[in-house]
PDB file of C-alpha atoms in Angstrom:
ATOM      1  CA  THR A   1      51.262  50.777  40.878  1.00 52.00           C
ATOM      2  CA  PRO A   2      51.498  50.527  37.056  1.00 55.00           C
ATOM      3  CA  GLY A   3      54.511  48.222  37.431  1.00 61.00           C
ATOM      4  CA  ASP A   4      52.599  45.852  39.702  1.00 68.00           C
ATOM      5  CA  SER A   5      49.673  45.819  37.254  1.00 77.00           C
ATOM      6  CA  ILE A   6      51.896  44.939  34.293  1.00 79.00           C
ATOM      7  CA  GLU A   7      53.675  42.204  36.247  1.00 78.00           C
ATOM      8  CA  LYS A   8      50.324  40.744  37.235  1.00 83.00           C
ATOM      9  CA  GLU A   9      49.187  40.653  33.597  1.00 85.00           C
ATOM     10  CA  ILE A  10      52.448  39.029  32.532  1.00 82.00           C
ATOM     11  CA  ASN A  11      52.139  36.338  35.179  1.00 82.00           C
ATOM     12  CA  GLU A  12      48.523  35.639  34.183  1.00 87.00           C
ATOM     13  CA  MET A  13      49.536  35.425  30.532  1.00 86.00           C
ATOM     14  CA  MET A  14      52.365  33.014  31.292  1.00 85.00           C
ATOM     15  CA  VAL A  15      49.975  30.737  33.184  1.00 88.00           C
ATOM     16  CA  LYS A  16      47.792  30.518  30.050  1.00 91.00           C
ATOM     17  CA  VAL A  17      50.754  30.038  27.715  1.00 88.00           C
ATOM     18  CA  LYS A  18      52.090  27.227  29.887  1.00 89.00           C
ATOM     19  CA  LYS A  19      48.652  25.620  29.971  1.00 91.00           C
ATOM     20  CA  TYR A  20      48.128  25.565  26.195  1.00 93.00           C
ATOM     21  CA  ILE A  21      51.669  25.173  24.775  1.00 93.00           C
ATOM     22  CA  PRO A  22      53.795  23.630  27.544  1.00 91.00           C
ATOM     23  CA  ASN A  23      57.178  22.121  26.773  1.00 92.00           C
ATOM     24  CA  THR A  24      57.583  24.033  23.497  1.00 94.00           C
ATOM     25  CA  ALA A  25      60.271  26.340  22.172  1.00 94.00           C
ATOM     26  CA  THR A  26      57.647  29.079  21.902  1.00 92.00           C
ATOM     27  CA  TYR A  27      56.767  28.878  25.587  1.00 91.00           C
ATOM     28  CA  ALA A  28      60.419  28.717  26.641  1.00 92.00           C
ATOM     29  CA  LEU A  29      61.411  31.704  24.489  1.00 92.00           C
ATOM     30  CA  ILE A  30      58.491  33.829  25.698  1.00 88.00           C
ATOM     31  CA  GLN A  31      59.314  32.965  29.290  1.00 86.00           C
ATOM     32  CA  ASN A  32      62.971  33.806  28.794  1.00 86.00           C
ATOM     33  CA  MET A  33      62.265  37.105  27.022  1.00 83.00           C
ATOM     34  CA  ILE A  34      59.732  38.635  29.378  1.00 80.00           C
ATOM     35  CA  LEU A  35      60.596  37.211  32.787  1.00 69.00           C
ATOM     36  CA  PRO A  36      63.654  37.971  34.911  1.00 64.00           C
ATOM     37  CA  PHE A  37      66.387  35.444  34.139  1.00 55.00           C
ATOM     38  CA  SER A  38      66.133  33.983  37.624  1.00 58.00           C
ATOM     39  CA  LYS A  39      62.512  33.001  36.943  1.00 67.00           C
ATOM     40  CA  SER A  40      63.146  31.385  33.555  1.00 72.00           C
ATOM     41  CA  ASP A  41      63.321  27.602  33.372  1.00 80.00           C
ATOM     42  CA  MET A  42      65.914  27.507  30.583  1.00 88.00           C
ATOM     43  CA  SER A  43      68.657  29.683  29.111  1.00 89.00           C
ATOM     44  CA  PHE A  44      68.594  30.607  25.420  1.00 92.00           C
ATOM     45  CA  ASP A  45      71.398  28.132  24.720  1.00 93.00           C
ATOM     46  CA  GLU A  46      69.436  25.350  26.415  1.00 94.00           C
ATOM     47  CA  ILE A  47      66.336  26.244  24.389  1.00 95.00           C
ATOM     48  CA  MET A  48      68.234  26.105  21.099  1.00 96.00           C
ATOM     49  CA  ASP A  49      69.835  22.798  22.096  1.00 96.00           C
ATOM     50  CA  LYS A  50      66.500  21.210  23.006  1.00 96.00           C
ATOM     51  CA  TRP A  51      64.551  22.459  19.956  1.00 96.00           C
ATOM     52  CA  PRO A  52      67.134  22.781  17.168  1.00 96.00           C
ATOM     53  CA  ASP A  53      64.497  22.258  14.465  1.00 94.00           C
ATOM     54  CA  ALA A  54      61.977  24.895  15.601  1.00 93.00           C
ATOM     55  CA  VAL A  55      61.992  26.588  12.178  1.00 90.00           C
ATOM     56  CA  MET A  56      59.566  29.377  13.061  1.00 88.00           C
ATOM     57  CA  HIS A  57      62.038  30.594  15.682  1.00 92.00           C
ATOM     58  CA  TYR A  58      65.145  30.536  13.491  1.00 92.00           C
ATOM     59  CA  PRO A  59      65.172  34.355  13.083  1.00 90.00           C
ATOM     60  CA  VAL A  60      65.382  34.627  16.885  1.00 91.00           C
ATOM     61  CA  TYR A  61      67.904  31.788  17.110  1.00 94.00           C
ATOM     62  CA  MET A  62      70.096  33.491  14.535  1.00 92.00           C
ATOM     63  CA  GLY A  63      69.869  36.839  16.293  1.00 89.00           C
ATOM     64  CA  LEU A  64      71.039  35.160  19.488  1.00 91.00           C
ATOM     65  CA  SER A  65      73.951  33.427  17.760  1.00 93.00           C
ATOM     66  CA  PHE A  66      75.925  36.187  16.035  1.00 88.00           C
ATOM     67  CA  SER A  67      78.820  35.729  18.459  1.00 86.00           C
ATOM     68  CA  ASN A  68      78.760  31.909  18.272  1.00 92.00           C
ATOM     69  CA  LYS A  69      79.954  30.933  14.813  1.00 91.00           C
ATOM     70  CA  ASP A  70      79.466  27.186  15.253  1.00 95.00           C
ATOM     71  CA  ARG A  71      75.841  27.627  16.296  1.00 96.00           C
ATOM     72  CA  LEU A  72      75.297  30.195  13.530  1.00 95.00           C
ATOM     73  CA  LYS A  73      76.559  27.709  10.959  1.00 96.00           C
ATOM     74  CA  ASP A  74      74.325  24.958  12.337  1.00 96.00           C
ATOM     75  CA  ILE A  75      71.169  27.116  12.338  1.00 96.00           C
ATOM     76  CA  SER A  76      71.920  28.437   8.842  1.00 96.00           C
ATOM     77  CA  ALA A  77      72.386  24.931   7.456  1.00 96.00           C
ATOM     78  CA  ARG A  78      69.205  23.686   9.145  1.00 96.00           C
ATOM     79  CA  TRP A  79      67.215  26.684   7.895  1.00 94.00           C
ATOM     80  CA  TYR A  80      68.467  26.156   4.344  1.00 94.00           C
ATOM     81  CA  GLN A  81      67.733  22.414   4.417  1.00 94.00           C
ATOM     82  CA  SER A  82      64.242  23.029   5.839  1.00 90.00           C
ATOM     83  CA  GLY A  83      63.148  24.727   2.618  1.00 88.00           C
ATOM     84  CA  ALA A  84      61.212  27.236   4.707  1.00 86.00           C
ATOM     85  CA  TYR A  85      63.393  30.236   3.945  1.00 89.00           C
ATOM     86  CA  PRO A  86      61.939  32.488   1.196  1.00 86.00           C
ATOM     87  CA  VAL A  87      63.440  31.483  -2.135  1.00 88.00           C
ATOM     88  CA  GLN A  88      62.856  35.035  -3.415  1.00 88.00           C
ATOM     89  CA  SER A  89      65.137  36.373  -0.698  1.00 89.00           C
ATOM     90  CA  LEU A  90      67.839  33.804  -1.486  1.00 93.00           C
ATOM     91  CA  ASN A  91      67.674  34.754  -5.175  1.00 94.00           C
ATOM     92  CA  TYR A  92      68.022  38.438  -4.331  1.00 95.00           C
ATOM     93  CA  THR A  93      70.893  37.849  -1.904  1.00 96.00           C
ATOM     94  CA  TYR A  94      72.622  35.547  -4.387  1.00 97.00           C
ATOM     95  CA  ASN A  95      72.644  38.371  -6.939  1.00 98.00           C
ATOM     96  CA  GLU A  96      74.071  40.814  -4.403  1.00 97.00           C
ATOM     97  CA  LEU A  97      76.883  38.508  -3.351  1.00 98.00           C
ATOM     98  CA  ALA A  98      77.621  37.171  -6.837  1.00 98.00           C
ATOM     99  CA  SER A  99      78.215  40.699  -8.140  1.00 97.00           C
ATOM    100  CA  ALA A 100      80.658  41.689  -5.385  1.00 98.00           C
ATOM    101  CA  GLU A 101      84.404  41.210  -5.785  1.00 98.00           C
ATOM    102  CA  LYS A 102      86.375  38.599  -3.876  1.00 97.00           C
ATOM    103  CA  ASP A 103      86.695  39.223  -0.106  1.00 98.00           C
ATOM    104  CA  ALA A 104      84.030  41.934  -0.240  1.00 98.00           C
ATOM    105  CA  LEU A 105      82.539  43.596   2.826  1.00 98.00           C
ATOM    106  CA  ILE A 106      78.837  44.315   2.236  1.00 97.00           C
ATOM    107  CA  PHE A 107      76.925  46.670   4.539  1.00 96.00           C
ATOM    108  CA  THR A 108      73.154  46.353   4.703  1.00 93.00           C
ATOM    109  CA  ASP A 109      70.235  47.557   6.814  1.00 88.00           C
ATOM    110  CA  VAL A 110      67.982  44.571   6.186  1.00 81.00           C
ATOM    111  CA  ASN A 111      67.908  41.119   7.757  1.00 82.00           C
ATOM    112  CA  TRP A 112      67.077  39.545   4.386  1.00 79.00           C
ATOM    113  CA  THR A 113      70.595  40.056   3.053  1.00 85.00           C
ATOM    114  CA  LEU A 114      72.275  39.087   6.324  1.00 91.00           C
ATOM    115  CA  PHE A 115      70.232  35.926   6.926  1.00 92.00           C
ATOM    116  CA  GLY A 116      70.260  35.001   3.244  1.00 93.00           C
ATOM    117  CA  SER A 117      74.047  35.312   3.097  1.00 96.00           C
ATOM    118  CA  TYR A 118      74.420  32.928   6.040  1.00 96.00           C
ATOM    119  CA  LEU A 119      72.177  30.364   4.370  1.00 96.00           C
ATOM    120  CA  LEU A 120      74.077  30.604   1.099  1.00 97.00           C
ATOM    121  CA  GLN A 121      77.444  30.412   2.854  1.00 97.00           C
ATOM    122  CA  TYR A 122      76.770  27.762   5.484  1.00 96.00           C
ATOM    123  CA  GLY A 123      73.874  25.927   3.848  1.00 95.00           C
ATOM    124  CA  LYS A 124      75.108  25.838   0.260  1.00 95.00           C
ATOM    125  CA  GLY A 125      78.828  26.611   0.569  1.00 96.00           C
ATOM    126  CA  LEU A 126      78.807  29.752  -1.596  1.00 97.00           C
ATOM    127  CA  PHE A 127      80.601  33.111  -1.186  1.00 97.00           C
ATOM    128  CA  ASN A 128      82.542  32.132   1.928  1.00 96.00           C
ATOM    129  CA  ASP A 129      85.152  34.812   1.171  1.00 97.00           C
ATOM    130  CA  LYS A 130      82.578  37.606   1.542  1.00 97.00           C
ATOM    131  CA  LYS A 131      81.180  39.151   4.699  1.00 97.00           C
ATOM    132  CA  VAL A 132      77.769  40.784   5.072  1.00 96.00           C
ATOM    133  CA  ILE A 133      77.510  43.275   7.943  1.00 95.00           C
ATOM    134  CA  LEU A 134      74.243  44.553   9.413  1.00 93.00           C
ATOM    135  CA  SER A 135      74.910  48.270   9.837  1.00 91.00           C
ATOM    136  CA  GLY A 136      73.064  48.679  13.114  1.00 88.00           C
ATOM    137  CA  LEU A 137      75.155  45.952  14.741  1.00 89.00           C
ATOM    138  CA  ILE A 138      78.386  47.953  14.451  1.00 92.00           C
ATOM    139  CA  LEU A 139      77.066  50.929  16.409  1.00 90.00           C
ATOM    140  CA  PRO A 140      77.932  49.502  19.864  1.00 89.00           C
ATOM    141  CA  SER A 141      81.653  49.929  20.518  1.00 90.00           C
ATOM    142  CA  PHE A 142      82.175  46.265  21.491  1.00 90.00           C
ATOM    143  CA  SER A 143      80.697  45.095  18.162  1.00 91.00           C
ATOM    144  CA  MET A 144      82.749  47.560  16.143  1.00 94.00           C
ATOM    145  CA  ASN A 145      85.892  46.590  18.041  1.00 94.00           C
ATOM    146  CA  ARG A 146      85.210  42.916  17.363  1.00 93.00           C
ATOM    147  CA  LEU A 147      84.864  43.685  13.649  1.00 95.00           C
ATOM    148  CA  THR A 148      88.062  45.753  13.438  1.00 96.00           C
ATOM    149  CA  GLU A 149      89.919  42.996  15.272  1.00 96.00           C
ATOM    150  CA  GLU A 150      88.580  40.405  12.820  1.00 95.00           C
ATOM    151  CA  LEU A 151      89.650  42.584   9.889  1.00 96.00           C
ATOM    152  CA  GLY A 152      93.059  43.241  11.428  1.00 96.00           C
ATOM    153  CA  ILE A 153      92.733  47.031  11.353  1.00 97.00           C
ATOM    154  CA  PRO A 154      93.117  49.702  14.058  1.00 96.00           C
ATOM    155  CA  GLU A 155      90.383  50.054  16.646  1.00 96.00           C
ATOM    156  CA  PHE A 156      87.711  52.662  15.891  1.00 94.00           C
ATOM    157  CA  LYS A 157      87.729  55.641  18.242  1.00 89.00           C
ATOM    158  CA  ASP A 158      85.004  58.258  17.925  1.00 78.00           C
ATOM    159  CA  THR A 159      86.726  61.628  18.247  1.00 66.00           C
ATOM    160  CA  ASP A 160      83.492  63.629  18.380  1.00 66.00           C
ATOM    161  CA  PRO A 161      80.659  61.436  19.701  1.00 60.00           C
ATOM    162  CA  GLU A 162      78.556  64.366  20.958  1.00 56.00           C
ATOM    163  CA  PHE A 163      78.419  66.292  17.693  1.00 52.00           C
ATOM    164  CA  TYR A 164      75.273  64.756  16.235  1.00 53.00           C
ATOM    165  CA  LYS A 165      73.273  64.349  19.423  1.00 58.00           C
ATOM    166  CA  SER A 166      71.276  67.508  18.666  1.00 54.00           C
ATOM    167  CA  LYS A 167      70.225  66.135  15.283  1.00 63.00           C
ATOM    168  CA  THR A 168      67.363  63.789  14.455  1.00 73.00           C
ATOM    169  CA  PRO A 169      67.722  60.072  15.274  1.00 73.00           C
ATOM    170  CA  THR A 170      67.995  59.292  11.550  1.00 74.00           C
ATOM    171  CA  ALA A 171      70.819  61.787  11.072  1.00 79.00           C
ATOM    172  CA  THR A 172      72.581  60.465  14.163  1.00 83.00           C
ATOM    173  CA  PHE A 173      72.328  56.869  12.949  1.00 85.00           C
ATOM    174  CA  ALA A 174      73.474  57.771   9.438  1.00 89.00           C
ATOM    175  CA  ASN A 175      76.461  59.777  10.627  1.00 89.00           C
ATOM    176  CA  GLU A 176      77.600  57.076  13.035  1.00 90.00           C
ATOM    177  CA  ILE A 177      77.404  54.444  10.284  1.00 92.00           C
ATOM    178  CA  LYS A 178      79.252  56.770   7.874  1.00 93.00           C
ATOM    179  CA  LYS A 179      82.123  57.285  10.320  1.00 93.00           C
ATOM    180  CA  ARG A 180      82.534  53.560  10.881  1.00 95.00           C
ATOM    181  CA  ILE A 181      82.466  52.698   7.178  1.00 96.00           C
ATOM    182  CA  GLU A 182      84.997  55.429   6.436  1.00 95.00           C
ATOM    183  CA  HIS A 183      87.264  54.105   9.181  1.00 96.00           C
ATOM    184  CA  ILE A 184      87.116  50.591   7.745  1.00 97.00           C
ATOM    185  CA  ALA A 185      87.681  51.875   4.200  1.00 96.00           C
ATOM    186  CA  LYS A 186      90.736  53.810   5.348  1.00 96.00           C
ATOM    187  CA  TYR A 187      92.529  50.789   6.771  1.00 97.00           C
ATOM    188  CA  THR A 188      91.359  47.735   4.832  1.00 97.00           C
ATOM    189  CA  ASN A 189      92.160  46.659   1.296  1.00 95.00           C
ATOM    190  CA  ARG A 190      88.973  44.635   1.040  1.00 98.00           C
ATOM    191  CA  PRO A 191      86.330  45.891  -1.436  1.00 98.00           C
ATOM    192  CA  ILE A 192      83.479  47.682   0.344  1.00 98.00           C
ATOM    193  CA  TYR A 193      79.863  47.760  -0.822  1.00 98.00           C
ATOM    194  CA  ILE A 194      76.622  49.298   0.403  1.00 96.00           C
ATOM    195  CA  SER A 195      73.364  47.529  -0.389  1.00 95.00           C
ATOM    196  CA  VAL A 196      71.014  49.628  -2.527  1.00 92.00           C
ATOM    197  CA  SER A 197      68.345  48.933   0.126  1.00 88.00           C
ATOM    198  CA  THR A 198      70.413  50.786   2.747  1.00 90.00           C
ATOM    199  CA  ASN A 199      68.989  53.776   4.623  1.00 88.00           C
ATOM    200  CA  GLU A 200      68.777  56.794   2.278  1.00 91.00           C
ATOM    201  CA  ALA A 201      70.408  59.081   4.859  1.00 91.00           C
ATOM    202  CA  VAL A 202      73.469  56.811   4.998  1.00 92.00           C
ATOM    203  CA  LYS A 203      73.736  56.696   1.212  1.00 94.00           C
ATOM    204  CA  ASP A 204      73.365  60.469   1.006  1.00 94.00           C
ATOM    205  CA  LEU A 205      76.255  61.059   3.429  1.00 93.00           C
ATOM    206  CA  LEU A 206      78.491  58.664   1.468  1.00 95.00           C
ATOM    207  CA  LYS A 207      77.293  59.652  -2.018  1.00 94.00           C
ATOM    208  CA  ASP A 208      80.586  61.273  -3.104  1.00 95.00           C
ATOM    209  CA  HIS A 209      82.251  57.857  -2.865  1.00 96.00           C
ATOM    210  CA  LEU A 210      79.416  55.518  -3.907  1.00 97.00           C
ATOM    211  CA  TYR A 211      79.103  54.060  -7.413  1.00 97.00           C
ATOM    212  CA  THR A 212      76.040  52.005  -8.298  1.00 96.00           C
ATOM    213  CA  GLU A 213      76.749  48.606  -9.830  1.00 98.00           C
ATOM    214  CA  GLY A 214      73.195  47.268  -9.591  1.00 97.00           C
ATOM    215  CA  LEU A 215      71.912  45.950  -6.278  1.00 97.00           C
ATOM    216  CA  LEU A 216      75.166  47.042  -4.629  1.00 98.00           C
ATOM    217  CA  MET A 217      76.927  50.394  -4.513  1.00 98.00           C
ATOM    218  CA  ARG A 218      80.736  50.240  -4.447  1.00 98.00           C
ATOM    219  CA  TYR A 219      82.566  52.536  -2.035  1.00 97.00           C
ATOM    220  CA  SER A 220      85.554  53.931  -3.932  1.00 97.00           C
ATOM    221  CA  ALA A 221      87.904  56.865  -3.401  1.00 92.00           C
ATOM    222  CA  LYS A 222      88.430  57.123  -7.175  1.00 94.00           C
ATOM    223  CA  PRO A 223      85.883  57.264 -10.020  1.00 95.00           C
ATOM    224  CA  TYR A 224      85.704  54.263 -12.369  1.00 96.00           C
ATOM    225  CA  ASP A 225      83.415  52.907 -15.089  1.00 97.00           C
ATOM    226  CA  ASN A 226      80.684  51.535 -12.837  1.00 97.00           C
ATOM    227  CA  LEU A 227      78.214  51.421 -15.747  1.00 97.00           C
ATOM    228  CA  ALA A 228      80.332  48.725 -17.367  1.00 97.00           C
ATOM    229  CA  VAL A 229      80.169  46.696 -14.146  1.00 98.00           C
ATOM    230  CA  MET A 230      76.408  47.239 -13.925  1.00 98.00           C
ATOM    231  CA  ARG A 231      76.012  46.032 -17.489  1.00 98.00           C
ATOM    232  CA  ARG A 232      78.104  42.920 -16.747  1.00 98.00           C
ATOM    233  CA  ASN A 233      75.989  42.183 -13.681  1.00 98.00           C
ATOM    234  CA  TYR A 234      72.729  42.444 -15.607  1.00 98.00           C
ATOM    235  CA  GLU A 235      73.843  40.622 -18.747  1.00 97.00           C
ATOM    236  CA  ASN A 236      76.082  37.911 -17.260  1.00 97.00           C
ATOM    237  CA  THR A 237      76.062  37.673 -13.459  1.00 98.00           C
ATOM    238  CA  TYR A 238      72.556  38.044 -12.032  1.00 98.00           C
ATOM    239  CA  LEU A 239      70.061  35.182 -12.058  1.00 96.00           C
ATOM    240  CA  LEU A 240      66.808  36.921 -12.984  1.00 96.00           C
ATOM    241  CA  ASP A 241      64.371  34.215 -14.100  1.00 93.00           C
ATOM    242  CA  TYR A 242      62.595  34.281 -10.734  1.00 92.00           C
ATOM    243  CA  LEU A 243      61.522  37.871 -11.403  1.00 93.00           C
ATOM    244  CA  TYR A 244      59.577  36.824 -14.483  1.00 89.00           C
ATOM    245  CA  GLU A 245      57.785  33.919 -12.824  1.00 84.00           C
ATOM    246  CA  SER A 246      58.082  32.104  -9.514  1.00 79.00           C
ATOM    247  CA  PHE A 247      56.755  28.639  -8.692  1.00 79.00           C
ATOM    248  CA  TYR A 248      57.434  28.881  -4.973  1.00 71.00           C
ATOM    249  CA  PRO A 249      54.323  28.993  -2.730  1.00 66.00           C
ATOM    250  CA  GLU A 250      54.852  32.395  -1.159  1.00 62.00           C
ATOM    251  CA  THR A 251      52.513  31.756   1.769  1.00 57.00           C
ATOM    252  CA  LEU A 252      55.140  29.419   3.219  1.00 54.00           C
ATOM    253  CA  THR A 253      57.463  32.378   3.770  1.00 54.00           C
ATOM    254  CA  ASN A 254      55.197  33.558   6.589  1.00 53.00           C
ATOM    255  CA  VAL A 255      56.693  30.784   8.712  1.00 54.00           C
ATOM    256  CA  CYS A 256      60.007  32.608   8.989  1.00 54.00           C
ATOM    257  CA  LEU A 257      59.821  36.166   7.733  1.00 60.00           C
ATOM    258  CA  ASP A 258      57.343  38.859   6.834  1.00 65.00           C
ATOM    259  CA  LEU A 259      55.878  38.012   3.409  1.00 67.00           C
ATOM    260  CA  LYS A 260      55.385  41.635   2.368  1.00 70.00           C
ATOM    261  CA  GLY A 261      59.004  42.462   3.149  1.00 72.00           C
ATOM    262  CA  VAL A 262      60.219  39.578   1.010  1.00 75.00           C
ATOM    263  CA  LYS A 263      58.014  40.547  -1.925  1.00 78.00           C
ATOM    264  CA  MET A 264      59.166  44.166  -1.737  1.00 84.00           C
ATOM    265  CA  LEU A 265      62.779  43.176  -2.419  1.00 88.00           C
ATOM    266  CA  SER A 266      62.130  42.954  -6.164  1.00 92.00           C
ATOM    267  CA  ILE A 267      61.317  46.665  -6.447  1.00 93.00           C
ATOM    268  CA  TYR A 268      64.976  47.503  -5.721  1.00 94.00           C
ATOM    269  CA  TYR A 269      65.851  46.299  -9.212  1.00 96.00           C
ATOM    270  CA  VAL A 270      64.094  49.378 -10.629  1.00 96.00           C
ATOM    271  CA  PRO A 271      66.380  52.099  -9.213  1.00 94.00           C
ATOM    272  CA  ALA A 272      69.313  49.689  -9.508  1.00 95.00           C
ATOM    273  CA  PHE A 273      68.968  49.408 -13.288  1.00 96.00           C
ATOM    274  CA  LYS A 274      67.363  52.710 -14.295  1.00 95.00           C
ATOM    275  CA  SER A 275      70.648  54.265 -15.467  1.00 96.00           C
ATOM    276  CA  LEU A 276      71.489  51.095 -17.409  1.00 97.00           C
ATOM    277  CA  LEU A 277      68.105  51.248 -19.115  1.00 97.00           C
ATOM    278  CA  GLN A 278      68.842  54.831 -20.131  1.00 97.00           C
ATOM    279  CA  PHE A 279      72.251  53.789 -21.464  1.00 97.00           C
ATOM    280  CA  TYR A 280      70.697  51.083 -23.642  1.00 98.00           C
ATOM    281  CA  LYS A 281      68.225  53.611 -25.029  1.00 97.00           C
ATOM    282  CA  GLU A 282      70.789  56.318 -25.768  1.00 97.00           C
ATOM    283  CA  SER A 283      73.264  53.842 -27.299  1.00 97.00           C
ATOM    284  CA  GLY A 284      70.590  52.375 -29.564  1.00 97.00           C
ATOM    285  CA  ASP A 285      70.823  48.881 -28.051  1.00 97.00           C
ATOM    286  CA  VAL A 286      67.165  48.114 -28.734  1.00 97.00           C
ATOM    287  CA  THR A 287      67.356  44.412 -27.855  1.00 97.00           C
ATOM    288  CA  HIS A 288      68.713  44.932 -24.364  1.00 97.00           C
ATOM    289  CA  TYR A 289      66.567  48.009 -23.814  1.00 98.00           C
ATOM    290  CA  ASP A 290      63.344  46.192 -24.654  1.00 97.00           C
ATOM    291  CA  LYS A 291      64.244  43.195 -22.499  1.00 97.00           C
ATOM    292  CA  LEU A 292      65.250  45.260 -19.448  1.00 98.00           C
ATOM    293  CA  HIS A 293      62.295  47.624 -19.798  1.00 98.00           C
ATOM    294  CA  ALA A 294      59.888  44.683 -19.965  1.00 97.00           C
ATOM    295  CA  LEU A 295      61.453  43.181 -16.835  1.00 97.00           C
ATOM    296  CA  LEU A 296      61.275  46.398 -14.806  1.00 97.00           C
ATOM    297  CA  GLU A 297      57.744  47.100 -16.011  1.00 96.00           C
ATOM    298  CA  SER A 298      56.678  43.598 -14.970  1.00 95.00           C
ATOM    299  CA  ILE A 299      58.222  44.057 -11.505  1.00 95.00           C
ATOM    300  CA  ILE A 300      56.343  47.327 -11.012  1.00 96.00           C
ATOM    301  CA  LYS A 301      52.999  45.954 -12.181  1.00 93.00           C
ATOM    302  CA  LYS A 302      53.330  42.987  -9.803  1.00 90.00           C
ATOM    303  CA  ALA A 303      54.139  45.286  -6.870  1.00 91.00           C
ATOM    304  CA  ASP A 304      50.683  45.006  -5.319  1.00 88.00           C
ATOM    305  CA  TYR A 305      52.106  45.990  -1.920  1.00 85.00           C
ATOM    306  CA  TYR A 306      52.125  49.572  -3.291  1.00 90.00           C
ATOM    307  CA  ASN A 307      49.035  51.550  -4.247  1.00 91.00           C
ATOM    308  CA  GLU A 308      48.339  52.513  -7.861  1.00 94.00           C
ATOM    309  CA  GLU A 309      49.769  56.021  -7.453  1.00 95.00           C
ATOM    310  CA  VAL A 310      53.139  54.708  -6.252  1.00 94.00           C
ATOM    311  CA  ARG A 311      53.312  52.113  -9.013  1.00 95.00           C
ATOM    312  CA  GLU A 312      52.522  54.830 -11.559  1.00 96.00           C
ATOM    313  CA  ARG A 313      55.458  56.910 -10.307  1.00 96.00           C
ATOM    314  CA  TYR A 314      57.759  53.921 -10.709  1.00 95.00           C
ATOM    315  CA  LEU A 315      56.457  53.371 -14.252  1.00 96.00           C
ATOM    316  CA  LYS A 316      57.086  57.002 -15.151  1.00 96.00           C
ATOM    317  CA  SER A 317      60.647  56.707 -13.845  1.00 95.00           C
ATOM    318  CA  ILE A 318      61.506  54.095 -16.505  1.00 96.00           C
ATOM    319  CA  ASN A 319      59.628  55.719 -19.387  1.00 94.00           C
ATOM    320  CA  PHE A 320      62.050  58.473 -20.376  1.00 86.00           C
TER     321      PHE A 320
END
């Protein structure tokens, strides 16, 4: 049967893996992930205890440790001290967290912000009052309940869970995230932000209450002068030198995370600051306009992960 054939291939593969990389974290993790637990030599906790410095597996280690704060802190500190985490990602995440108000809750779709926040918090001791939340992790009821308990707010109860099942998966995901964020916003006094890199469908559903401040969008029931906050972030809060020139050997980032994904983070500064660029132009602030335009133009021209047509569209978007 097909099942027997697949199991045979797996067993043959494991024989080869054990032959060439025995007694390694890689072998132990592969064995644990693809074999029934009863056939695995070690549990995930035992693997992490035996090979605490297996840097290339830290993304997996961290994913396995979300419910164990002590282990999460230890892995984050080790990852930071290793120097193997992409500096570009830490710079980007620093700017997100630095621009958020005290005790902020920040929702994101990308691991870069989540992992980066842990490294900055537990590895460098920054922004410990703020909490980054990976949106997809609050979809299961037990995860959402754990979060509401931590925040000290009423438990989330979905009154109409069937409503969006006839829609596309993207619409279903976006609506479920929207309902959870709205529930949290209703009961907590903590500032709530959505990362600009968040799923477009989620942002579209929440757009009536989202105000762009740069790399983050503030969720607010009342309008306010978000352009002033965006200007403060650009002129005084963000650390932007790394966007002009970086002296970090980018190939090293392949050890832990996808290099292309890390490099693509910089493009988010373009939509984040487009309205500010327009403000500088219309207000006659030539100095700030020229400086910001040059920065955004440089980011776009360096975006070799996009083809020429895409880069041209980005360039047109800032040449108004």
